[in-house]
Each structure stands twice: as C-alpha cells, then as structure tokens.
Short mmCIF file of C-alpha atoms in Angstrom, two decimals:
data_model
loop_
_atom_site.label_atom_id
_atom_site.label_comp_id
_atom_site.label_asym_id
_atom_site.label_seq_id
_atom_site.Cartn_x
_atom_site.Cartn_y
_atom_site.Cartn_z
CA MET A 1 -186.35 74.51 -32.18
CA ASP A 2 -188.32 72.14 -29.97
CA ALA A 3 -186.95 71.33 -26.54
CA PRO A 4 -185.52 67.80 -26.15
CA ARG A 5 -187.67 65.16 -24.47
CA LEU A 6 -187.08 64.87 -20.74
CA GLU A 7 -188.09 61.20 -20.69
CA PRO A 8 -187.39 58.47 -23.23
CA VAL A 9 -190.16 56.69 -25.09
CA PRO A 10 -190.70 53.37 -23.28
CA PHE A 11 -190.99 51.33 -26.50
CA SER A 12 -188.12 50.72 -28.91
CA PRO A 13 -187.02 50.06 -31.57
CA ALA A 14 -189.75 51.45 -33.80
CA ASP A 15 -189.57 48.67 -36.39
CA ARG A 16 -190.32 45.84 -33.93
CA PRO A 17 -193.87 44.63 -33.29
CA LEU A 18 -195.30 46.08 -30.12
CA ARG A 19 -196.14 42.64 -28.71
CA ASP A 20 -192.48 41.55 -29.04
CA ILE A 21 -191.39 44.67 -27.19
CA LEU A 22 -193.91 43.99 -24.44
CA LEU A 23 -192.82 40.37 -24.12
CA HIS A 24 -189.06 40.85 -23.99
CA ASP A 25 -188.82 44.27 -22.32
CA PHE A 26 -191.73 44.12 -19.88
CA LEU A 27 -193.39 40.73 -19.35
CA MET A 28 -190.32 38.53 -19.04
CA PRO A 29 -188.44 40.90 -16.70
CA VAL A 30 -191.46 41.38 -14.43
CA THR A 31 -191.91 37.59 -14.29
CA GLU A 32 -188.37 37.33 -13.01
CA TRP A 33 -189.16 40.01 -10.42
CA LEU A 34 -192.25 38.12 -9.24
CA PHE A 35 -190.77 34.63 -9.08
CA GLY A 36 -187.03 35.23 -8.67
CA SER A 37 -184.53 32.48 -9.33
CA SER A 38 -185.19 28.78 -8.87
CA SER A 39 -183.65 28.93 -5.40
CA GLN A 40 -185.90 31.80 -4.25
CA LEU A 41 -189.46 31.89 -3.05
CA PRO A 42 -191.92 33.97 -5.10
CA LEU A 43 -192.54 37.41 -3.64
CA SER A 44 -196.23 36.69 -3.05
CA ARG A 45 -195.30 33.68 -0.91
CA GLN A 46 -192.74 35.70 1.02
CA ALA A 47 -195.44 38.31 1.66
CA GLY A 48 -197.99 35.65 2.63
CA SER A 49 -200.62 37.06 0.26
CA SER A 50 -203.03 34.42 -1.03
CA TRP A 51 -204.82 36.50 -3.65
CA GLU A 52 -201.57 37.88 -5.07
CA ALA A 53 -200.18 34.35 -5.28
CA SER A 54 -203.35 33.29 -7.09
CA LEU A 55 -203.04 36.00 -9.72
CA ASN A 56 -199.32 35.21 -10.11
CA ILE A 57 -200.13 31.57 -10.87
CA LEU A 58 -202.79 32.47 -13.42
CA PHE A 59 -200.45 35.01 -15.05
CA ALA A 60 -197.45 32.66 -15.25
CA VAL A 61 -199.47 29.76 -16.68
CA ARG A 62 -200.99 31.95 -19.36
CA LEU A 63 -197.65 33.59 -20.17
CA LEU A 64 -196.06 30.19 -20.85
CA ARG A 65 -198.97 29.29 -23.10
CA GLU A 66 -199.26 32.60 -25.01
CA ALA A 67 -195.49 33.02 -25.45
CA GLN A 68 -195.27 29.38 -26.56
CA VAL A 69 -192.39 28.60 -24.24
CA GLY A 70 -191.25 25.05 -25.01
CA ASP A 71 -191.05 22.28 -22.42
CA SER A 72 -187.29 22.10 -22.81
CA ASP A 73 -186.82 25.82 -22.18
CA PRO A 74 -185.13 26.51 -18.79
CA LEU A 75 -187.69 29.22 -18.10
CA PHE A 76 -190.53 26.75 -18.57
CA GLN A 77 -188.94 24.22 -16.24
CA GLN A 78 -188.24 26.83 -13.59
CA LEU A 79 -191.72 28.38 -13.71
CA ARG A 80 -193.42 24.98 -13.79
CA THR A 81 -191.73 24.00 -10.55
CA GLN A 82 -192.38 27.36 -8.89
CA ILE A 83 -196.02 27.46 -10.03
CA CYS A 84 -196.74 24.00 -8.62
CA GLU A 85 -194.97 24.70 -5.34
CA LEU A 86 -196.83 27.99 -5.04
CA ALA A 87 -200.15 26.22 -5.77
CA VAL A 88 -199.50 23.64 -3.03
CA TRP A 89 -198.63 26.42 -0.61
CA LEU A 90 -201.71 28.39 -1.68
CA SER A 91 -204.05 25.43 -1.15
CA ASP A 92 -202.81 25.21 2.44
CA GLN A 93 -203.44 28.91 3.13
CA GLY A 94 -207.21 28.56 3.19
CA THR A 95 -209.06 27.83 6.39
CA PRO A 96 -212.02 25.53 7.14
CA VAL A 97 -215.31 27.33 7.71
CA ASP A 98 -217.49 25.40 10.13
CA THR A 99 -221.15 26.30 9.74
CA GLY A 100 -222.50 23.36 11.75
CA ALA A 101 -224.11 21.37 8.94
CA VAL A 102 -221.46 21.46 6.21
CA ASP A 103 -217.71 22.02 6.35
CA TYR A 104 -216.59 24.69 3.93
CA TYR A 105 -213.18 25.99 2.90
CA ALA A 106 -212.24 29.59 2.10
CA TRP A 107 -209.34 31.99 1.78
CA GLU A 108 -209.59 34.85 4.26
CA GLU A 109 -213.35 34.12 4.23
CA VAL A 110 -213.57 36.62 1.35
CA THR A 111 -215.35 35.62 -1.85
CA TRP A 112 -213.05 37.60 -4.17
CA ASP A 113 -209.91 35.99 -2.72
CA THR A 114 -211.51 32.54 -2.62
CA ALA A 115 -212.69 32.74 -6.23
CA VAL A 116 -209.26 33.59 -7.67
CA ALA A 117 -207.56 31.04 -5.39
CA VAL A 118 -209.82 28.23 -6.62
CA ARG A 119 -209.11 29.10 -10.25
CA ALA A 120 -205.37 29.33 -9.59
CA VAL A 121 -204.89 25.94 -7.90
CA LEU A 122 -207.19 24.16 -10.36
CA THR A 123 -205.36 25.77 -13.29
CA ALA A 124 -202.00 24.63 -11.96
CA LEU A 125 -203.42 21.14 -11.40
CA ARG A 126 -204.77 20.98 -14.96
CA GLU A 127 -201.65 22.36 -16.65
CA PHE A 128 -199.08 20.30 -14.71
CA PRO A 129 -200.85 17.19 -13.41
CA ASP A 130 -197.61 15.20 -13.19
CA GLU A 131 -196.19 17.62 -10.63
CA PHE A 132 -198.82 16.65 -8.03
CA ASN A 133 -199.11 13.24 -6.41
CA GLU A 134 -202.50 11.62 -6.21
CA GLN A 135 -203.04 12.47 -2.55
CA LYS A 136 -202.25 16.15 -3.06
CA SER A 137 -204.43 16.29 -6.20
CA GLU A 138 -207.40 14.85 -4.38
CA LEU A 139 -206.90 17.20 -1.45
CA ILE A 140 -206.80 20.24 -3.76
CA ARG A 141 -209.97 19.13 -5.57
CA PHE A 142 -211.74 18.45 -2.27
CA ARG A 143 -210.85 21.87 -0.90
CA CYS A 144 -211.95 23.53 -4.14
CA VAL A 145 -215.31 21.74 -3.95
CA GLN A 146 -215.75 23.00 -0.40
CA ALA A 147 -214.70 26.52 -1.41
CA VAL A 148 -217.07 26.67 -4.40
CA THR A 149 -219.94 25.43 -2.25
CA TRP A 150 -219.10 28.08 0.34
CA MET A 151 -219.08 30.83 -2.33
CA MET A 152 -222.46 29.76 -3.67
CA ARG A 153 -223.93 29.76 -0.17
CA ARG A 154 -222.30 33.09 0.48
CA CYS A 155 -223.84 34.65 -2.59
CA SER A 156 -227.30 33.45 -1.56
CA ASP A 157 -227.25 34.87 1.98
CA TRP A 158 -224.71 37.67 1.85
CA ARG A 159 -227.26 40.34 2.79
CA GLU A 160 -227.81 38.71 6.18
CA THR A 161 -224.35 37.44 7.10
CA VAL A 162 -221.57 39.04 5.06
CA LYS A 163 -219.94 41.92 6.92
CA TYR A 164 -217.41 43.26 4.40
CA PRO A 165 -218.50 45.27 1.32
CA PHE A 166 -219.80 42.55 -0.96
CA GLY A 167 -220.13 44.21 -4.33
CA PRO A 168 -220.28 43.55 -8.08
CA ALA A 169 -216.57 42.70 -8.25
CA ASP A 170 -217.08 39.80 -5.83
CA VAL A 171 -220.06 38.46 -7.77
CA ALA A 172 -218.13 38.79 -11.03
CA GLN A 173 -215.23 36.74 -9.68
CA VAL A 174 -217.62 34.04 -8.44
CA VAL A 175 -219.24 33.91 -11.90
CA SER A 176 -215.84 33.55 -13.56
CA THR A 177 -214.87 30.72 -11.21
CA LEU A 178 -218.16 28.86 -11.65
CA ILE A 179 -217.80 29.09 -15.44
CA VAL A 180 -214.25 27.75 -15.25
CA ILE A 181 -215.17 24.72 -13.12
CA SER A 182 -218.26 24.07 -15.25
CA THR A 183 -216.32 24.01 -18.52
CA GLU A 184 -212.83 22.85 -17.52
CA HIS A 185 -213.35 20.84 -14.31
CA PRO A 186 -216.60 18.89 -14.63
CA ASP A 187 -215.58 16.58 -11.76
CA VAL A 188 -215.50 19.52 -9.35
CA SER A 189 -218.80 20.81 -10.73
CA SER A 190 -220.46 17.39 -10.26
CA SER A 191 -219.18 17.16 -6.69
CA VAL A 192 -220.64 20.58 -5.87
CA ASN A 193 -223.98 19.53 -7.32
CA ARG A 194 -223.94 16.39 -5.15
CA ILE A 195 -223.17 18.33 -1.98
CA LEU A 196 -226.00 20.75 -2.69
CA ASP A 197 -228.20 17.78 -3.65
CA GLU A 198 -229.35 19.60 -6.75
CA GLU A 199 -228.61 18.61 -10.32
CA GLY A 200 -227.43 21.58 -12.36
CA ALA A 201 -226.91 23.74 -9.27
CA VAL A 202 -223.73 25.30 -10.66
CA ALA A 203 -225.35 26.19 -14.00
CA ARG A 204 -228.36 27.74 -12.26
CA ALA A 205 -226.10 29.68 -9.92
CA ILE A 206 -224.27 31.14 -12.92
CA GLU A 207 -227.55 32.22 -14.50
CA SER A 208 -228.84 33.69 -11.26
CA LEU A 209 -225.67 35.68 -10.59
CA VAL A 210 -225.53 36.96 -14.17
CA ASP A 211 -229.16 38.09 -13.89
CA GLY A 212 -228.23 39.90 -10.69
CA LEU A 213 -225.32 41.71 -12.34
CA LEU A 214 -227.50 42.77 -15.27
CA CYS A 215 -230.16 44.12 -12.90
CA ASP A 216 -227.58 46.00 -10.81
CA ALA A 217 -226.26 47.94 -13.82
CA CYS A 218 -226.90 51.66 -13.58
CA GLU A 219 -226.29 54.76 -15.67
CA ALA A 220 -222.77 56.13 -15.29
CA PRO A 221 -223.17 59.39 -13.32
CA PHE A 222 -220.36 61.15 -15.19
CA ALA A 223 -220.80 59.79 -18.71
CA PRO A 224 -220.87 62.59 -21.32
CA SER A 225 -224.36 63.23 -22.60
CA GLN A 226 -225.24 62.21 -26.13
CA ASP A 227 -227.80 63.51 -28.58
CA PRO A 228 -231.12 63.50 -26.66
CA GLY A 229 -232.79 61.74 -29.56
CA GLU A 230 -230.18 58.96 -29.68
CA ARG A 231 -228.93 58.68 -26.13
CA LEU A 232 -226.88 55.58 -25.36
CA GLN A 233 -227.68 54.01 -22.01
CA HIS A 234 -224.30 53.51 -20.40
CA CYS A 235 -223.89 50.55 -18.05
CA TRP A 236 -221.98 51.05 -14.83
CA TRP A 237 -221.33 49.11 -11.63
CA GLY A 238 -220.20 51.60 -9.01
CA ASP A 239 -216.58 52.29 -10.04
CA ASN A 240 -214.05 51.59 -12.78
CA PHE A 241 -212.56 48.52 -11.08
CA SER A 242 -215.90 46.83 -10.42
CA THR A 243 -217.16 47.65 -13.92
CA ALA A 244 -214.04 46.11 -15.49
CA GLU A 245 -214.51 42.97 -13.38
CA VAL A 246 -218.18 42.70 -14.32
CA ILE A 247 -217.73 43.08 -18.08
CA ASP A 248 -215.04 40.39 -17.94
CA ALA A 249 -217.50 38.04 -16.22
CA LEU A 250 -220.37 38.92 -18.56
CA ALA A 251 -218.20 38.35 -21.62
CA GLN A 252 -217.15 34.98 -20.21
CA TYR A 253 -220.81 34.13 -19.71
CA ALA A 254 -221.64 35.11 -23.30
CA ASP A 255 -218.83 32.83 -24.48
CA TYR A 256 -220.00 30.07 -22.12
CA ALA A 257 -223.65 30.34 -23.14
CA CYS A 258 -222.84 30.46 -26.84
CA VAL A 259 -222.05 26.74 -26.79
CA GLU A 260 -225.34 25.65 -25.22
CA GLU A 261 -227.99 28.23 -26.14
CA SER A 262 -230.86 25.76 -25.89
CA ASP A 263 -233.74 28.00 -24.89
CA GLY A 264 -235.01 31.50 -25.42
CA GLU A 265 -234.25 32.62 -21.89
CA ALA A 266 -230.56 31.69 -22.23
CA ILE A 267 -230.35 33.41 -25.62
CA GLU A 268 -231.91 36.57 -24.22
CA ARG A 269 -229.61 36.56 -21.18
CA SER A 270 -226.54 36.15 -23.40
CA ALA A 271 -227.72 38.97 -25.67
CA ASN A 272 -228.32 41.25 -22.67
CA ALA A 273 -224.87 40.45 -21.35
CA GLN A 274 -223.29 41.41 -24.66
CA VAL A 275 -225.27 44.65 -24.83
CA SER A 276 -224.26 45.56 -21.29
CA VAL A 277 -220.61 44.95 -22.08
CA ARG A 278 -220.81 47.23 -25.12
CA ARG A 279 -222.52 49.96 -23.13
CA ALA A 280 -219.90 49.75 -20.38
CA CYS A 281 -217.07 49.90 -22.90
CA SER A 282 -218.60 53.05 -24.38
CA VAL A 283 -218.15 54.68 -20.96
CA PHE A 284 -214.46 53.75 -20.96
CA ASP A 285 -214.10 55.25 -24.45
CA LEU A 286 -215.51 58.57 -23.26
CA THR A 287 -214.12 58.95 -19.74
CA GLN A 288 -210.38 58.38 -20.07
CA VAL A 289 -208.33 61.36 -18.87
CA ASP A 290 -204.63 61.58 -19.77
CA GLY A 291 -204.44 57.84 -20.35
CA GLN A 292 -206.07 56.99 -17.02
CA TRP A 293 -209.38 55.77 -15.71
CA GLY A 294 -209.25 56.99 -12.14
CA SER A 295 -206.51 55.51 -9.97
CA HIS A 296 -203.56 53.31 -10.93
CA VAL A 297 -205.28 50.03 -10.08
CA GLU A 298 -208.47 51.10 -11.87
CA THR A 299 -206.53 51.97 -15.03
CA LEU A 300 -204.73 48.62 -14.96
CA ARG A 301 -207.94 46.64 -14.44
CA VAL A 302 -209.92 48.57 -17.07
CA THR A 303 -207.18 47.97 -19.64
CA TYR A 304 -207.33 44.24 -18.88
CA GLY A 305 -211.13 43.99 -18.64
CA TYR A 306 -211.82 46.06 -21.76
CA LEU A 307 -209.47 44.00 -23.93
CA ARG A 308 -210.52 40.64 -22.53
CA ALA A 309 -214.23 41.40 -22.88
CA ALA A 310 -213.73 42.56 -26.47
CA SER A 311 -211.73 39.43 -27.31
CA LEU A 312 -214.35 37.09 -25.83
CA LEU A 313 -217.31 38.84 -27.46
CA ASN A 314 -215.61 38.90 -30.85
CA GLY A 315 -215.01 35.18 -30.47
CA VAL A 316 -218.73 34.70 -29.82
CA LEU A 317 -219.63 36.73 -32.90
CA ALA A 318 -217.13 34.83 -35.02
CA ARG A 319 -218.84 31.52 -34.18
CA ARG A 320 -222.25 32.75 -35.32
CA THR A 321 -223.58 31.62 -38.67
CA THR A 322 -224.85 35.16 -39.38
CA LYS A 323 -222.26 37.92 -39.11
CA ASP A 324 -224.80 40.70 -38.57
CA ALA A 325 -223.32 42.23 -35.43
CA ALA A 326 -220.38 44.62 -35.46
CA MET A 327 -217.23 43.52 -33.70
CA LEU A 328 -216.31 45.23 -30.44
CA ARG A 329 -213.02 46.94 -31.20
CA PRO A 330 -211.47 49.14 -28.52
CA GLU A 331 -210.62 52.63 -29.72
CA ILE A 332 -206.96 52.33 -30.69
CA HIS A 333 -205.99 55.82 -29.55
CA VAL A 334 -207.73 55.36 -26.19
CA LEU A 335 -206.19 51.98 -25.46
CA PHE A 336 -202.71 52.84 -26.69
CA LYS A 337 -202.69 55.97 -24.58
CA ALA A 338 -203.44 53.82 -21.53
CA ILE A 339 -200.68 51.36 -22.49
CA ARG A 340 -198.24 54.24 -22.97
CA TRP A 341 -199.14 55.67 -19.58
CA ILE A 342 -198.85 52.29 -17.85
CA CYS A 343 -195.40 51.60 -19.35
CA ASP A 344 -194.04 55.06 -18.64
CA PRO A 345 -190.67 55.06 -16.82
CA LYS A 346 -192.25 57.00 -13.97
CA GLN A 347 -194.19 53.85 -13.07
CA ILE A 348 -192.19 50.97 -14.53
CA PHE A 349 -188.89 50.90 -12.66
CA ASP A 350 -185.61 49.35 -13.78
CA ASP A 351 -186.58 45.93 -12.40
CA ARG A 352 -189.81 46.20 -14.47
CA SER A 353 -192.08 46.14 -11.45
CA PHE A 354 -194.91 48.63 -11.20
CA MET A 355 -193.62 51.15 -8.65
CA HIS A 356 -192.03 48.34 -6.57
CA THR A 357 -195.53 47.44 -5.37
CA MET A 358 -196.82 43.86 -5.47
CA PHE A 359 -200.44 45.01 -5.26
CA LEU A 360 -200.16 47.05 -8.48
CA THR A 361 -197.70 44.77 -10.26
CA VAL A 362 -200.02 41.75 -10.28
CA PHE A 363 -202.72 43.78 -12.05
CA TYR A 364 -200.12 45.31 -14.35
CA CYS A 365 -199.04 41.81 -15.41
CA ASP A 366 -202.61 40.84 -16.33
CA ALA A 367 -203.11 44.04 -18.34
CA MET A 368 -199.88 43.76 -20.36
CA LEU A 369 -200.35 40.05 -20.98
CA GLU A 370 -203.85 40.71 -22.32
CA VAL A 371 -202.43 43.37 -24.65
CA TYR A 372 -199.81 40.91 -25.82
CA ALA A 373 -202.28 38.08 -26.34
CA SER A 374 -205.44 39.65 -27.76
CA TRP A 375 -204.86 43.21 -29.04
CA THR A 376 -204.55 42.92 -32.82
CA PRO A 377 -202.71 46.25 -33.41
CA ALA A 378 -199.90 45.04 -31.13
CA GLN A 379 -198.91 42.56 -33.83
CA ARG A 380 -197.81 45.43 -36.10
CA PRO A 381 -194.53 47.38 -35.88
CA LEU A 382 -194.49 50.10 -33.25
CA LEU A 383 -194.20 52.90 -35.80
CA ASP A 384 -197.32 51.65 -37.59
CA VAL A 385 -199.20 51.62 -34.29
CA TYR A 386 -198.22 55.23 -33.62
CA ASP A 387 -199.33 56.16 -37.14
CA ASP A 388 -202.69 54.44 -36.65
CA VAL A 389 -203.15 56.22 -33.34
CA VAL A 390 -202.50 59.61 -34.96
CA TRP A 391 -205.09 59.00 -37.65
CA ALA A 392 -207.63 57.46 -35.28
CA ALA A 393 -207.45 60.26 -32.74
CA PRO A 394 -210.60 62.44 -32.97
CA MET A 395 -209.92 65.74 -34.71
CA ARG A 396 -211.96 67.93 -32.42
CA ALA A 397 -211.44 70.37 -29.61
CA THR A 398 -212.57 69.14 -26.24
CA ALA A 399 -214.73 71.19 -23.89
CA GLU A 400 -211.77 71.51 -21.53
CA ARG A 401 -209.52 72.89 -24.25
CA ALA A 402 -212.22 75.34 -25.38
CA GLU A 403 -212.54 76.58 -21.81
CA ARG A 404 -208.77 77.00 -21.52
CA VAL A 405 -208.63 78.97 -24.78
CA SER A 406 -211.51 81.19 -23.64
CA LEU A 407 -209.75 81.91 -20.33
CA ALA A 408 -206.49 82.65 -22.13
CA ILE A 409 -208.28 85.14 -24.42
CA ASP A 410 -209.91 86.86 -21.45
CA ASN A 411 -206.56 87.02 -19.70
CA ASP A 412 -204.92 88.59 -22.77
CA ARG A 413 -207.70 91.16 -22.97
CA LEU A 414 -207.29 92.09 -19.30
CA ARG A 415 -203.52 92.36 -19.70
CA CYS A 416 -203.95 94.57 -22.78
CA SER A 417 -206.43 96.79 -20.95
CA GLU A 418 -204.07 97.11 -18.03
CA VAL A 419 -201.16 98.09 -20.26
CA LYS A 420 -203.34 100.59 -22.09
CA ALA A 421 -204.63 102.12 -18.84
CA THR A 422 -201.12 102.39 -17.43
CA ALA A 423 -199.83 104.11 -20.57
CA THR A 424 -202.76 106.55 -20.63
CA ALA A 425 -202.26 107.34 -16.94
CA GLU A 426 -198.56 108.02 -17.49
CA ASN A 427 -199.37 110.35 -20.41
CA ALA A 428 -201.92 112.15 -18.26
CA ALA A 429 -199.35 112.54 -15.47
CA ARG A 430 -196.82 114.03 -17.89
CA GLU A 431 -199.47 116.44 -19.24
CA ILE A 432 -200.40 117.52 -15.71
CA HIS A 433 -196.77 118.16 -14.88
CA ARG A 434 -196.31 120.22 -18.07
CA ARG A 435 -199.40 122.31 -17.36
CA LYS A 436 -198.36 122.89 -13.76
CA ARG A 437 -195.07 124.33 -14.97
CA LEU A 438 -196.92 126.47 -17.53
CA TYR A 439 -199.36 127.79 -14.93
CA HIS A 440 -196.45 128.55 -12.58
CA ARG A 441 -194.72 130.60 -15.27
CA LEU A 442 -197.95 132.51 -15.97
CA ARG A 443 -198.36 133.35 -12.30
CA MET A 444 -194.77 134.52 -12.07
CA GLN A 445 -195.25 136.73 -15.10
CA VAL A 446 -198.32 138.34 -13.54
CA VAL A 447 -196.38 138.99 -10.31
CA ILE A 448 -193.46 140.50 -12.22
CA VAL A 449 -195.71 142.76 -14.30
CA SER A 450 -197.57 143.88 -11.18
CA ALA A 451 -194.32 144.64 -9.35
CA LEU A 452 -193.10 146.59 -12.36
CA LEU A 453 -196.25 148.69 -12.48
CA LEU A 454 -196.45 149.30 -8.74
CA VAL A 455 -192.85 149.85 -7.67
CA VAL A 456 -190.23 149.99 -10.38
CA LEU A 457 -191.83 152.45 -12.79
CA PRO A 458 -192.70 155.04 -10.09
CA MET A 459 -189.16 154.85 -8.65
CA MET A 460 -187.57 155.19 -12.07
CA SER A 461 -189.81 158.18 -12.80
CA TRP A 462 -188.97 159.78 -9.47
CA ALA A 463 -185.23 159.24 -10.06
CA GLY A 464 -185.51 160.81 -13.50
CA ILE A 465 -184.44 157.68 -15.38
CA VAL A 466 -187.60 157.63 -17.41
CA ARG A 467 -189.95 160.43 -18.01
CA PHE A 468 -193.67 159.99 -18.09
CA LYS A 469 -196.43 161.77 -16.29
CA MET A 470 -197.79 159.89 -13.31
CA PRO A 471 -201.54 160.15 -12.84
CA VAL A 472 -200.87 160.95 -9.19
CA ASP A 473 -198.06 162.48 -7.22
CA VAL A 474 -196.25 159.53 -5.68
CA LEU A 475 -194.21 161.84 -3.46
CA ASP A 476 -197.33 162.90 -1.73
CA TRP A 477 -198.62 160.37 0.81
CA ASN A 478 -202.17 160.55 -0.40
CA GLY A 479 -201.07 160.15 -3.98
CA LEU A 480 -198.79 157.22 -3.12
CA ARG A 481 -201.57 155.55 -1.20
CA ALA A 482 -203.98 156.00 -4.08
CA TRP A 483 -201.37 154.63 -6.47
CA LEU A 484 -200.67 151.56 -4.32
CA ILE A 485 -204.36 150.85 -3.80
CA SER A 486 -205.14 151.09 -7.48
CA GLY A 487 -202.02 149.00 -8.35
CA ILE A 488 -202.83 146.28 -5.89
CA ALA A 489 -206.40 146.20 -7.17
CA ALA A 490 -205.20 145.92 -10.75
CA SER A 491 -202.69 143.17 -9.80
CA SER A 492 -205.37 141.29 -7.93
CA ALA A 493 -207.64 141.59 -10.93
CA LEU A 494 -204.91 140.24 -13.21
CA LEU A 495 -204.16 137.35 -10.82
CA SER A 496 -207.86 136.54 -10.52
CA LEU A 497 -208.29 136.68 -14.29
CA SER A 498 -205.33 134.38 -14.88
CA TRP A 499 -206.53 131.95 -12.18
CA PHE A 500 -210.03 131.97 -13.69
CA ILE A 501 -208.63 131.14 -17.12
CA ILE A 502 -206.42 128.36 -15.71
CA LYS A 503 -209.24 126.91 -13.58
CA ARG A 504 -211.64 127.07 -16.52
CA HIS A 505 -209.16 125.17 -18.68
CA ASP A 506 -208.62 122.58 -15.93
CA ASP A 507 -212.37 122.08 -15.59
CA ASP A 508 -212.73 121.63 -19.35
CA ASN A 509 -209.94 119.01 -19.60
CA ASP A 510 -210.33 117.55 -16.10
CA TRP A 511 -206.77 116.20 -16.17
CA LYS A 512 -206.51 115.54 -12.49
CA ASN A 513 -209.77 113.64 -12.30
CA GLU A 514 -208.88 111.68 -15.43
CA TYR A 515 -205.50 110.81 -13.97
CA ALA A 516 -207.05 109.65 -10.68
CA ARG A 517 -209.64 107.56 -12.52
CA LEU A 518 -207.08 105.85 -14.72
CA ARG A 519 -204.80 105.11 -11.81
CA SER A 520 -207.62 103.55 -9.81
CA LYS A 521 -208.67 101.45 -12.82
CA SER A 522 -205.08 100.31 -13.34
CA ASP A 523 -204.76 99.30 -9.68
#
C-alpha cells in the first residue's frame, strides 16, 4: 500500500477549471495581501519600493480587466482608488536628473526601474483618467516624457557613463516601454520626438534596441546537444531572468511591427525576433529541472515570459493571411510542472504571498496572472489538465536516471560480492577449525602409540602381565638404552611422517592462505 501524501495538492476541486482555481484561491488573496484594506497603504508604498509599486499597479490593472470585475464591484472601487493613489505617490518618487543641457527624470537613476515606473503611471492614467485632476495628469505626462528621453539617452551612451550592470534585461524593459508609449500614448511619444528634435526618434530607437538584442543573443552554454546534422541554434541572453525579459520584449516588437510592416528591413527584423523567441523557448523546454529554471525569481519570470511571448507571437500568426507557420505552444508538461512547483504550499503561505517576500511575490503575481489570462489548457477542468500532462510527458529515460540505475546496479553487485566473500571466508574458517581439531587428534594418537610401544609394553612384559619376547633385554642397561633409542627414533619417524602428510595436505588445499585472502577482500 502506498504511503499517504505528506503535502496536499495545491489545486482543488478536480472538476473546476484551473484558471478559476488560480483566480479565487491564489490571485484574489494575494491581491488583498499586496493592497490590504481600503484604509491601509499598499505594502510596496510602506516599503518605499518604486519598482515593486510599479509592478503592483500593472498587475492590479490587468487583473481587473482579465477577471472582468465590474465597475460596481466593491473590489473594483477599492483597487481603483488604491491604484491611482499609488500612481500619484510613485510619480513623486522619481528624481530630476540634471545633465546641464536638458532636465531629465528617473527613478533611482536605473533604467529597469524607470521603464516599469513609466508604464505603471501611464497605465493608471489611461485606465482611470477621471481619478486624476488636470494638473496632476499633465505633471505625470511631463515627468514620463523626461524619463523616456533620459532612458533613450542612457541607452545610447551607457558604455561610457552607466556604472551599474546594464544588461539585456534593462534594454528589454526600455523596448517594452517605448512600444507602449508609441502605441498607447502618442502624445508622450510626440513630445519625446520634439525634445530630441527628431521625427520618428522613438520608432528608430525601438528598431535600434531590438537590433542590439538580436545581435547580443548567444548559444546557451548548457543547452542539450541535438543531432549534429539538425542542430538547433539556441538563443540566450546571459541568464534565465534576462532571457525571459528579452523574449517578452521581442514578442512585443513582433506584435508592434506586424501592424506597420512597410519595408523589407522591418519584415526581416520582425521575422528574426520571432525566430529568436522560438529558439530561446526551446532552451526553456530542455533545461527545466524539477519544475524550476534556476532560482525562484528566475522560475517565476520564465513562466511569465514564456507564456506572454507565446501568446503575442500566436496573435501575430493569427493575423497573417497565410497560416504557414506553426503556433508556439509551450510544452504542457513543462509549464504545468512549473505552475505546480510555484503554487506548492512550501512557497505559497496561508496569506497567499510567495514566502512572505515582496520581491518574489510581485513576480509571482505576474506569472500566475499570465497563466490565468493566456494559457489555453487552464480553461479546462483540473483533472483534464493532469490527464493531458500525463500523456504529453515524454516516455523516455533521462540521462540522469540512466546514470542512477547504473550506479544502483554496480552497488548491488558490490554488495552481492561482499556477501559472497564473507560467506566463503566463514566456511573456510570453519573448515580450518575442523582440520585443526583433526590434526590435533592425529598427533595425540601418534604420541599415545609411541608411549605404548616405548614404556607400557616393556613394563607389562617385565611384570609378567603379557608374554612376548623382547628383542632386547630391558633389564639390562645397554638393552634398555638400545630399546629407548630405537623407540624414540621410531616415534620421531611416525611424528615426522604424520606432520609431512598434514603439511602436504595443507599445501594442496592452502586453507589458511585462502582464508586470509578472502578476509582481506571482504575488508
């Protein structure tokens, strides 16, 4: 009988769609943890973290939209107020950056933080325009224009002036922000173009940064090798987190460029972006270990980036007149294993936060919301998802499992050899003991026979108990001496003969040496 499970399955009941379980048992409770009641300040504001507040705003706005929370719902009214207050607070957390010629605005003077902050405040302003007065709206737009201009300048001269590690994740966030302002906030985009005194500066910056990301792609150093004749070139940008950020940005660019593919260069760039996303996703399919891609934050971001990139690319393919390209569908068993690991009770505590850590919880919210919004299998009942995962799982032994089986076989062989050697050594020891007793009895018999011949028989003859003619007169000293000498010689000959026979038998069987060899082998 199988042992009972030590931990409960995080999803129940089995007949409910997975997305409903995620919404009611995970997303809604964690939203309450992040924002609290209407009389409380959001945790990110209490902690004074700008980038966490930015991701909280983006998450809450999208949750209201994807869950179709009505305007009259108390949750909608509460979150709307908290989102707008948090956006106003966030816009004040940036600092002016005086470069002498132009005044810029930035959050922590970090491009990653500034990019997500710009998207967050502009998203809140677009979704709830009536919650901001005209003066505050204009101030937010002005600061966003300054921040976007600063990011574009930063990307152009980061090699000379930027001191912190400016990597692919930063560039990817800048690309995402530029695409958002270009498509959803044309007034901000036009203002940036005017400041830079260059028409189409934002569009050209997007193209330039995307080209840079495509050129920076490298082969994943740990990707499993394929057939040499059909090797897939895996795309990689340093680590799991950065790669997830980049494929999200590239997929957004492919979706952005799909609307206005007016020249061959744009078409080729969009195609290259899509190919790079597919190649990066193939790495994620092959490198997951026990539901994880590296650390906690990497696993959370890969889950989000993989699903979002697949959703955006499939939307691009769906808008094409020719459906000649295969859809990018994440491997169901790979993705569900990550979701199962993320939602495990060891990480998701009773308050539905991710290990009581704001840093991890904000990325966890993005990942689970993306699963809820764009993963098609999540629309089916949980039991059906488990069944699909079972059938989709590859029926093959991994190299790790083969190695474990080989080691187990070797270990069994060694244990069997040890048991066999110990048993043989014990049998040899018992045989040696038996032969020692036998040889002792033989020696005693020789001694007794010799004593009988030398002493007892002459005395019995002399006393008249037995009558036989002695070859010498034992009563005469010379005769007795001759008798003793000849008797001792005969006894010595018998002892030597018996010892020779015993030693010859020992040499033939070599029991002692065999015993010593077996004992040393067993040790």
